[in-house]
Structure formats: C-alpha cells, structure tokens
Tab-separated table of N, CA and C and ligand atoms in Angstrom:
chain	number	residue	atom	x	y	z
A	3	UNK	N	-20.341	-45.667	-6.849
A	3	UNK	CA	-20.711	-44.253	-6.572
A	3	UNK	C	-21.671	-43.739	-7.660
A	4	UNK	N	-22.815	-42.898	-7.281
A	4	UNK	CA	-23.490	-42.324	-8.320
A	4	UNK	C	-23.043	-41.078	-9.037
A	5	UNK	N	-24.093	-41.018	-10.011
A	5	UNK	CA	-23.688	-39.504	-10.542
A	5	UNK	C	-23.764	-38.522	-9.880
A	6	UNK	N	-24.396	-38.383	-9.172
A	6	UNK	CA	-25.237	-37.264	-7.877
A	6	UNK	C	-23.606	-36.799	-7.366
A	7	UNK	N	-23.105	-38.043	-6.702
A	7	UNK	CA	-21.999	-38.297	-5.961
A	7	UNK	C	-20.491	-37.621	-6.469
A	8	UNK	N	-20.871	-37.876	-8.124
A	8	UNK	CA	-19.518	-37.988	-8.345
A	8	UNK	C	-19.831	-36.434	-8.615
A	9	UNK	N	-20.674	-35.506	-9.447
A	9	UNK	CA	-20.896	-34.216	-9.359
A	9	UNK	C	-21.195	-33.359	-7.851
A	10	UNK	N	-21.373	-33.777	-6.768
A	10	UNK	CA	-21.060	-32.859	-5.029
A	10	UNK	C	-19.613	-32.801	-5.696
A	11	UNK	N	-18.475	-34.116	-5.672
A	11	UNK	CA	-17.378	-33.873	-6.011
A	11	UNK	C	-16.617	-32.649	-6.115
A	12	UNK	N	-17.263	-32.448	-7.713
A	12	UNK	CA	-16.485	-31.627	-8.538
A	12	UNK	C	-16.946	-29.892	-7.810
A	13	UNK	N	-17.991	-30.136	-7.254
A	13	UNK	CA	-18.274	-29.007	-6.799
A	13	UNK	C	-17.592	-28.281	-5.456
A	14	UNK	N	-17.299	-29.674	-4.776
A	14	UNK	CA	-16.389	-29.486	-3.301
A	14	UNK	C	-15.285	-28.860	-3.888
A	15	UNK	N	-14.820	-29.053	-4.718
A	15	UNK	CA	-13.182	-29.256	-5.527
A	15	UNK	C	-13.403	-27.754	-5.468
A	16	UNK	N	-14.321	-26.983	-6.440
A	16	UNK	CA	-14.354	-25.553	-6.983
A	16	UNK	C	-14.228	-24.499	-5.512
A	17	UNK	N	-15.288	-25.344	-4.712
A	17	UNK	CA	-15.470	-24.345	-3.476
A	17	UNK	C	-13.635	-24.353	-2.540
A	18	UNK	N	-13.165	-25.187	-2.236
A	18	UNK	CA	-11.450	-25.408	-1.493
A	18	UNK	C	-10.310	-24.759	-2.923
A	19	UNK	N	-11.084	-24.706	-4.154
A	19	UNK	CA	-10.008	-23.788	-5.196
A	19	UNK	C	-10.133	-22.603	-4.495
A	20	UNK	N	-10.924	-22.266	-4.521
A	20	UNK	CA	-11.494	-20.463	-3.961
A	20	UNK	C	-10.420	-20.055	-2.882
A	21	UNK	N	-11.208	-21.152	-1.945
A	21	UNK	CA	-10.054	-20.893	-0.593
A	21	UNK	C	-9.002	-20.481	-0.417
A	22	UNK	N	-8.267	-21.082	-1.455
A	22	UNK	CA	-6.761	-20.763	-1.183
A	22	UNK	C	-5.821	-19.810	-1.864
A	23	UNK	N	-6.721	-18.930	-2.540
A	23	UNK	CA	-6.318	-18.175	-3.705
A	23	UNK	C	-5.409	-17.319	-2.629
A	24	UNK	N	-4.057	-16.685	-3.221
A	24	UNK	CA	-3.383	-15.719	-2.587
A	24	UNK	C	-4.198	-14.526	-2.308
A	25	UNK	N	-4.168	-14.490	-0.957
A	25	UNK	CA	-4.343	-12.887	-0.108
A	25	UNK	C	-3.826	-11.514	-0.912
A	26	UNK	N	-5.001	-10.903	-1.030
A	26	UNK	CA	-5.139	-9.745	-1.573
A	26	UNK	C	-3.438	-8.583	-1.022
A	27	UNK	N	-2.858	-8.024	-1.797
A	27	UNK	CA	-1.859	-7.008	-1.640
A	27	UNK	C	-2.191	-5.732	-1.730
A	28	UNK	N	-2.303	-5.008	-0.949
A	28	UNK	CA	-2.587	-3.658	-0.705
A	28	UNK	C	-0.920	-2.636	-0.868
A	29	UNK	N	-1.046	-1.484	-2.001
A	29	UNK	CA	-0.425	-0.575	-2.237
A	29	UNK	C	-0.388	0.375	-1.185
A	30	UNK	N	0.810	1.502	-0.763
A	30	UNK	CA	0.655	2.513	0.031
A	30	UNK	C	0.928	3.478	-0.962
A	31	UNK	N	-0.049	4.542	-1.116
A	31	UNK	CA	0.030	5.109	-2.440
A	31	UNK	C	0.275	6.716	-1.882
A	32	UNK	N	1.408	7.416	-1.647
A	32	UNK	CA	1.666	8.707	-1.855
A	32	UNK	C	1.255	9.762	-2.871
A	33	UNK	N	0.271	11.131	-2.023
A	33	UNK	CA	-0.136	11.769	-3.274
A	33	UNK	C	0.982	13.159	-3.025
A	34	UNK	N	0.963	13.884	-3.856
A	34	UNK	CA	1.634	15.183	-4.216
A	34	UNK	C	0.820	16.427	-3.386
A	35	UNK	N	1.622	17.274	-3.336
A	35	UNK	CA	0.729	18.681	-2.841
A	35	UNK	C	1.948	19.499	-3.100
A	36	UNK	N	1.282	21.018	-2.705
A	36	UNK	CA	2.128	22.117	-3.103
A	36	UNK	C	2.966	22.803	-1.966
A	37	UNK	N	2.477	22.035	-1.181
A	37	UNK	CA	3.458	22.564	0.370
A	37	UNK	C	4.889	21.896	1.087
A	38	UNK	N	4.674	20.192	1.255
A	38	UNK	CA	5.192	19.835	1.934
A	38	UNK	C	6.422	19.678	1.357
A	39	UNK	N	7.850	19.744	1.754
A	39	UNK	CA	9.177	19.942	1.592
A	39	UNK	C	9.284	18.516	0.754
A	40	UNK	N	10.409	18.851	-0.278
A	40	UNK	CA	10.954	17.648	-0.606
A	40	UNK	C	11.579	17.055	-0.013
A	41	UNK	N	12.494	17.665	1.047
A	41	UNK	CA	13.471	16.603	2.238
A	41	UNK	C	12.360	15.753	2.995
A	42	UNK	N	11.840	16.949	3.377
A	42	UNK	CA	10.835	15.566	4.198
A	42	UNK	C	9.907	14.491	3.947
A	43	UNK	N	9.624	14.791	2.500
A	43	UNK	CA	9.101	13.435	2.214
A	43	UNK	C	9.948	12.089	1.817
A	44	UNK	N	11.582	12.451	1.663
A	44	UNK	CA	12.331	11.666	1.358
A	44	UNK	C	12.567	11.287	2.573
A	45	UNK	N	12.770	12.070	3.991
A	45	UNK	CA	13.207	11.718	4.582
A	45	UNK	C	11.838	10.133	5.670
A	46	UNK	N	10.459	11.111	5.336
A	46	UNK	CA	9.062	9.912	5.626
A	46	UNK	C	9.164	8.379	4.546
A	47	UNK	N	9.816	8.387	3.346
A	47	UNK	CA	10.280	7.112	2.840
A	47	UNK	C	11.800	6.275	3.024
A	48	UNK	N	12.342	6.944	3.453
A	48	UNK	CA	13.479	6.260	4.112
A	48	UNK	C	13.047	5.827	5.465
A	49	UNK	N	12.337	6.492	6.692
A	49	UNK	CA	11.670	5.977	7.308
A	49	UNK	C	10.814	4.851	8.008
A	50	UNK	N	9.851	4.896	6.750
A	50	UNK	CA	8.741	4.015	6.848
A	50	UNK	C	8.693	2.999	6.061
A	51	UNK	N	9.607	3.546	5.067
A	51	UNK	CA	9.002	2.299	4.158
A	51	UNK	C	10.957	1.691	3.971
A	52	UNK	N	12.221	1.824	4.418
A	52	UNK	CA	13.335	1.490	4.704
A	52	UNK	C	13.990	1.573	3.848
A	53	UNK	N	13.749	2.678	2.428
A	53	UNK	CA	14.673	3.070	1.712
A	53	UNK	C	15.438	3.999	1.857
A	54	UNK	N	16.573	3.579	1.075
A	54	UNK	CA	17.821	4.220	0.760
A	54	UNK	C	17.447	5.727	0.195
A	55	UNK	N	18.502	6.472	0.340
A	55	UNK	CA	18.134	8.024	0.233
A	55	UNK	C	18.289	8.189	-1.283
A	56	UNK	N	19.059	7.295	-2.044
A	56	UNK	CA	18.775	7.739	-3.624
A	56	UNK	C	17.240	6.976	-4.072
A	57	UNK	N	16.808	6.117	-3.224
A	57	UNK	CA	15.455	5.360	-3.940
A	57	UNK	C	14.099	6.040	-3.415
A	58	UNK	N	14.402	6.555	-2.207
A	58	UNK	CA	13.362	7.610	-1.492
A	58	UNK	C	13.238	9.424	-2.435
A	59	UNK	N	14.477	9.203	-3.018
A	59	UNK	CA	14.333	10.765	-3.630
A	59	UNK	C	13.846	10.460	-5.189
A	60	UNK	N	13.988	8.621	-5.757
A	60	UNK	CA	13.514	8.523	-7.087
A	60	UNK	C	11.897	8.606	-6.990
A	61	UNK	N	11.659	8.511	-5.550
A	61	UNK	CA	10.266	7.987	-5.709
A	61	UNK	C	9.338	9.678	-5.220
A	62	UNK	N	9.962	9.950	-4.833
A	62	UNK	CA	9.374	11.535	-4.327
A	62	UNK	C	9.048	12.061	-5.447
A	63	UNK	N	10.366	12.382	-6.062
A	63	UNK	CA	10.250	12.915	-7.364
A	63	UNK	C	9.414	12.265	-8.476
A	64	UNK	N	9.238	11.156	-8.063
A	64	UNK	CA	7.867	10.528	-9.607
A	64	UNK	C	6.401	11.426	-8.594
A	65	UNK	N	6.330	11.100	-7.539
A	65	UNK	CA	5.074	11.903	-6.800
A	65	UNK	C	5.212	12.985	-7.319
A	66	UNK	N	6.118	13.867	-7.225
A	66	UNK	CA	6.047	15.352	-7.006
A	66	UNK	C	5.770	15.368	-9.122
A	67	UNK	N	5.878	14.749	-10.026
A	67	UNK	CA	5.845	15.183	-11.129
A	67	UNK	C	4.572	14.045	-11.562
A	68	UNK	N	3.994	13.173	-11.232
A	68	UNK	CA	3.018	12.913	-11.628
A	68	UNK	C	1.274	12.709	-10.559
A	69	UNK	N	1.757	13.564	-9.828
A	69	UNK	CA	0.389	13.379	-8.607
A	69	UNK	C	0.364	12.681	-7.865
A	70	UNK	N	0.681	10.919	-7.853
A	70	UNK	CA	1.208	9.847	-6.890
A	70	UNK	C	1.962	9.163	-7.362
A	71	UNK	N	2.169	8.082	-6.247
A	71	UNK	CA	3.204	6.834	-6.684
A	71	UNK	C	3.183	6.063	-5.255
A	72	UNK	N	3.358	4.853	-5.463
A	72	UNK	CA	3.537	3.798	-4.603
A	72	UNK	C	4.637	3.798	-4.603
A	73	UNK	N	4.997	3.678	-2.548
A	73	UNK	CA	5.746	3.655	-1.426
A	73	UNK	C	6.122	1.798	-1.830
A	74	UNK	N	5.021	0.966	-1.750
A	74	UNK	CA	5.196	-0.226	-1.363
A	74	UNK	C	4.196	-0.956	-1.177
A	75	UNK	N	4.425	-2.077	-1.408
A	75	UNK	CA	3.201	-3.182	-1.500
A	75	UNK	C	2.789	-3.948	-0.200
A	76	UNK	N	2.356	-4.501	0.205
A	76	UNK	CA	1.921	-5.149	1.700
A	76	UNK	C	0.690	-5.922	1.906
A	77	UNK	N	0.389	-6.695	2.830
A	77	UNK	CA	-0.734	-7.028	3.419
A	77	UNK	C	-1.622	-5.854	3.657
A	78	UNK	N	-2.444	-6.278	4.083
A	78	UNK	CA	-3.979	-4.998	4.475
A	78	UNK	C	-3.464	-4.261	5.776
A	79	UNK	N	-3.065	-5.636	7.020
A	79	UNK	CA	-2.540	-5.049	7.934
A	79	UNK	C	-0.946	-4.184	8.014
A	80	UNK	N	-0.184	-4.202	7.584
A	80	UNK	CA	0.910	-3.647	7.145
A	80	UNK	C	0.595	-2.268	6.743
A	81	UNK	N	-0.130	-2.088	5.436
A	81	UNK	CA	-0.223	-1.015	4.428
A	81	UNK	C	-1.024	0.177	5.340
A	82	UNK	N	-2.059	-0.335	6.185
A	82	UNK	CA	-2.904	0.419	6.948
A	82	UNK	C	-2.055	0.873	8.287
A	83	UNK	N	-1.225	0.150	8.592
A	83	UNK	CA	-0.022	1.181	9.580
A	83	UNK	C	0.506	2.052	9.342
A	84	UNK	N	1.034	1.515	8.004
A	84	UNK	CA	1.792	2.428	6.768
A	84	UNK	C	1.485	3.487	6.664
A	85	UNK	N	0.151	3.847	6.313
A	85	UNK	CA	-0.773	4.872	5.925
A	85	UNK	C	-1.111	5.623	7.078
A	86	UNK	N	-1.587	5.184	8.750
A	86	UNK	CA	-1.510	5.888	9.383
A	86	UNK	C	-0.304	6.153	9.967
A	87	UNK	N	0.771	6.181	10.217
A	87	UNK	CA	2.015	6.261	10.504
A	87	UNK	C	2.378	7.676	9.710
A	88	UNK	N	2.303	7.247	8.098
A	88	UNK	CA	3.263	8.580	7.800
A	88	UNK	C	1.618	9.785	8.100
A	89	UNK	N	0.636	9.471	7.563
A	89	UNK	CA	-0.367	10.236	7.584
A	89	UNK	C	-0.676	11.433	9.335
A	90	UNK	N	0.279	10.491	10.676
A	90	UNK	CA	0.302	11.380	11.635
A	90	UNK	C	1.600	11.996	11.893
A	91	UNK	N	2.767	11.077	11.294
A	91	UNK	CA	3.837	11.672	11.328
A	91	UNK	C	4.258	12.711	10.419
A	92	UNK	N	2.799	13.263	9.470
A	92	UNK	CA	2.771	14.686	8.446
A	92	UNK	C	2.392	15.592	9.414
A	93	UNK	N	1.495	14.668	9.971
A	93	UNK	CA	0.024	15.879	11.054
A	93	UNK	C	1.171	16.664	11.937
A	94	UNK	N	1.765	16.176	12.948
A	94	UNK	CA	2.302	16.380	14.306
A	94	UNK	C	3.974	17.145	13.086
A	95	UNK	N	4.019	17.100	12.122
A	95	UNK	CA	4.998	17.805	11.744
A	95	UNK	C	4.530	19.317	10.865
A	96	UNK	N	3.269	19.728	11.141
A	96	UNK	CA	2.614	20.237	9.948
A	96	UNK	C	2.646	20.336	8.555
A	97	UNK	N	2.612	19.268	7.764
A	97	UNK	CA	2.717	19.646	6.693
A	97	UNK	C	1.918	18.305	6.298
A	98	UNK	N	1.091	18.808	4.756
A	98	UNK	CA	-0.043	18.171	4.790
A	98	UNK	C	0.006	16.981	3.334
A	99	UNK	N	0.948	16.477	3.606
A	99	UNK	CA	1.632	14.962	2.903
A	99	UNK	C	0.374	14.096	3.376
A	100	UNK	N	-0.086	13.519	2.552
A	100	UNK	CA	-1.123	12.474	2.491
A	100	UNK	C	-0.559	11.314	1.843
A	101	UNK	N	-0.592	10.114	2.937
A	101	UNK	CA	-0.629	8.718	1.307
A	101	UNK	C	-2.238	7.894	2.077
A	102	UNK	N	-2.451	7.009	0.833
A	102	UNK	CA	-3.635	6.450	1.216
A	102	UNK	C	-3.156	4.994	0.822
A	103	UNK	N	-4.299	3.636	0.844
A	103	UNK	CA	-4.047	2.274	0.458
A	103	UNK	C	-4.901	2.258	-0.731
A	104	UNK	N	-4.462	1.459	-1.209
A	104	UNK	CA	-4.858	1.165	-3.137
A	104	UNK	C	-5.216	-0.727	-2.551
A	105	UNK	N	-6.148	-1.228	-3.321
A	105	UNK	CA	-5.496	-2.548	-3.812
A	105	UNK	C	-5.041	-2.898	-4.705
A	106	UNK	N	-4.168	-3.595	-4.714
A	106	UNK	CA	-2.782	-4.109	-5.836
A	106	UNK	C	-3.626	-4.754	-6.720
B	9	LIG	N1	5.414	18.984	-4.555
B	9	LIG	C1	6.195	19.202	-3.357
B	9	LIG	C2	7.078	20.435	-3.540
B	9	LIG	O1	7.222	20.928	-4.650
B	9	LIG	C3	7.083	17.998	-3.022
B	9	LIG	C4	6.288	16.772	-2.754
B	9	LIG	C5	6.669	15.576	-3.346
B	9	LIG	C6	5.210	16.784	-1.897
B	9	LIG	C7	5.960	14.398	-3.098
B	9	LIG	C8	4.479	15.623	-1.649
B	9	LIG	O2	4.174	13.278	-1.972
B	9	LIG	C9	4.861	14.432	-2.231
B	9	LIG	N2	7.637	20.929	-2.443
C-alpha cells in the first residue's frame, strides 16, 4: 500500500468519527412573568413534563425567583412538543407563561 493510501485512511477514519458523535440535547427552558398563577404553572409541570407536585413547585419557584429554569432535557423532536404544548396550553388558558428550547 502507498503513502497516498495509507493517508485517504486516516482521513476516512476522521470523517465516520464525526458521524457518530451523540445527538444534540435540547433544554425546555421556562421563563417567569408577573401574571401567571403559581398553581398553574406547577400544575403545566406536573403535566408535561411528569413531575411530582413537590418537584414541579421546586422548579416554579427557581423560575419565579430567578427569570428561568429548565423543565427538562430531550431530543429536538420531544423539546419542540414540549414547548408548543405548554406554550398553547397557556394561550387557550389565558395566561401568558412562555417556555422556549435552549440547546444543552
Ligand atoms: N411570577 C409568577 C407569580 O408571582 C409565578 C410564575 C412562576 C410565573 C414561574 C411563571 O414560569 C413562571 N405569580
């Protein structure tokens, strides 16, 4: 085998490393506001994201005292349900609870 040969090699090698790197994780990131009830945002993370009512009220309460906080981690497709899910289930309830996707 030549040198030519044995350097495509090393280069095939770099390009199939790439490939397989773990799939990106997308955050569902809850922001704060001055309106929407504290029950109900505990009650939109017990919900959606399948916590327990003391872990849905730890996490409200980090929102409500530092501006946001992540719901939960996910795929792209997951997190983007996530996000529209609670984002219409604020709308159709009026109250104007926003979360958005982050990448992890
Ligand atoms: N800040 C709201 C209040 O005082 C409660 C709240 C918490 C709203 C978290 C949104 O993502 C939120 N009623």
């Amino acid at each position: 085998m030549s040198q030519s040969h044995e350097y495509d090699d090393s280069i095939l090698l770099e390009t199939v490393k790439s490939k397989v790197e773990s799939p990106k994780r997308y955050q569902v990131v809850l922001l704060n506001d001055d309106y929407t009830p504290m029950d109900f945002v505990v009650e939109v993370l017990q919900r959606f994201f399948g916590l327990n009512e003391e872990k849905a009220a730890a996490i409200m309460l980090a929102v409500h005292h530092d501006g946001k906080g992540i719901c939960g981690v996910f795929s792209r497709e997951i997190a983007e349900m996530k996000v529209q899910q609670v984002n219409e289930f604020s709308r159709v309830n009026n109250h104007p609870l926003m979360c958005q996707l982050e990448v992890a």
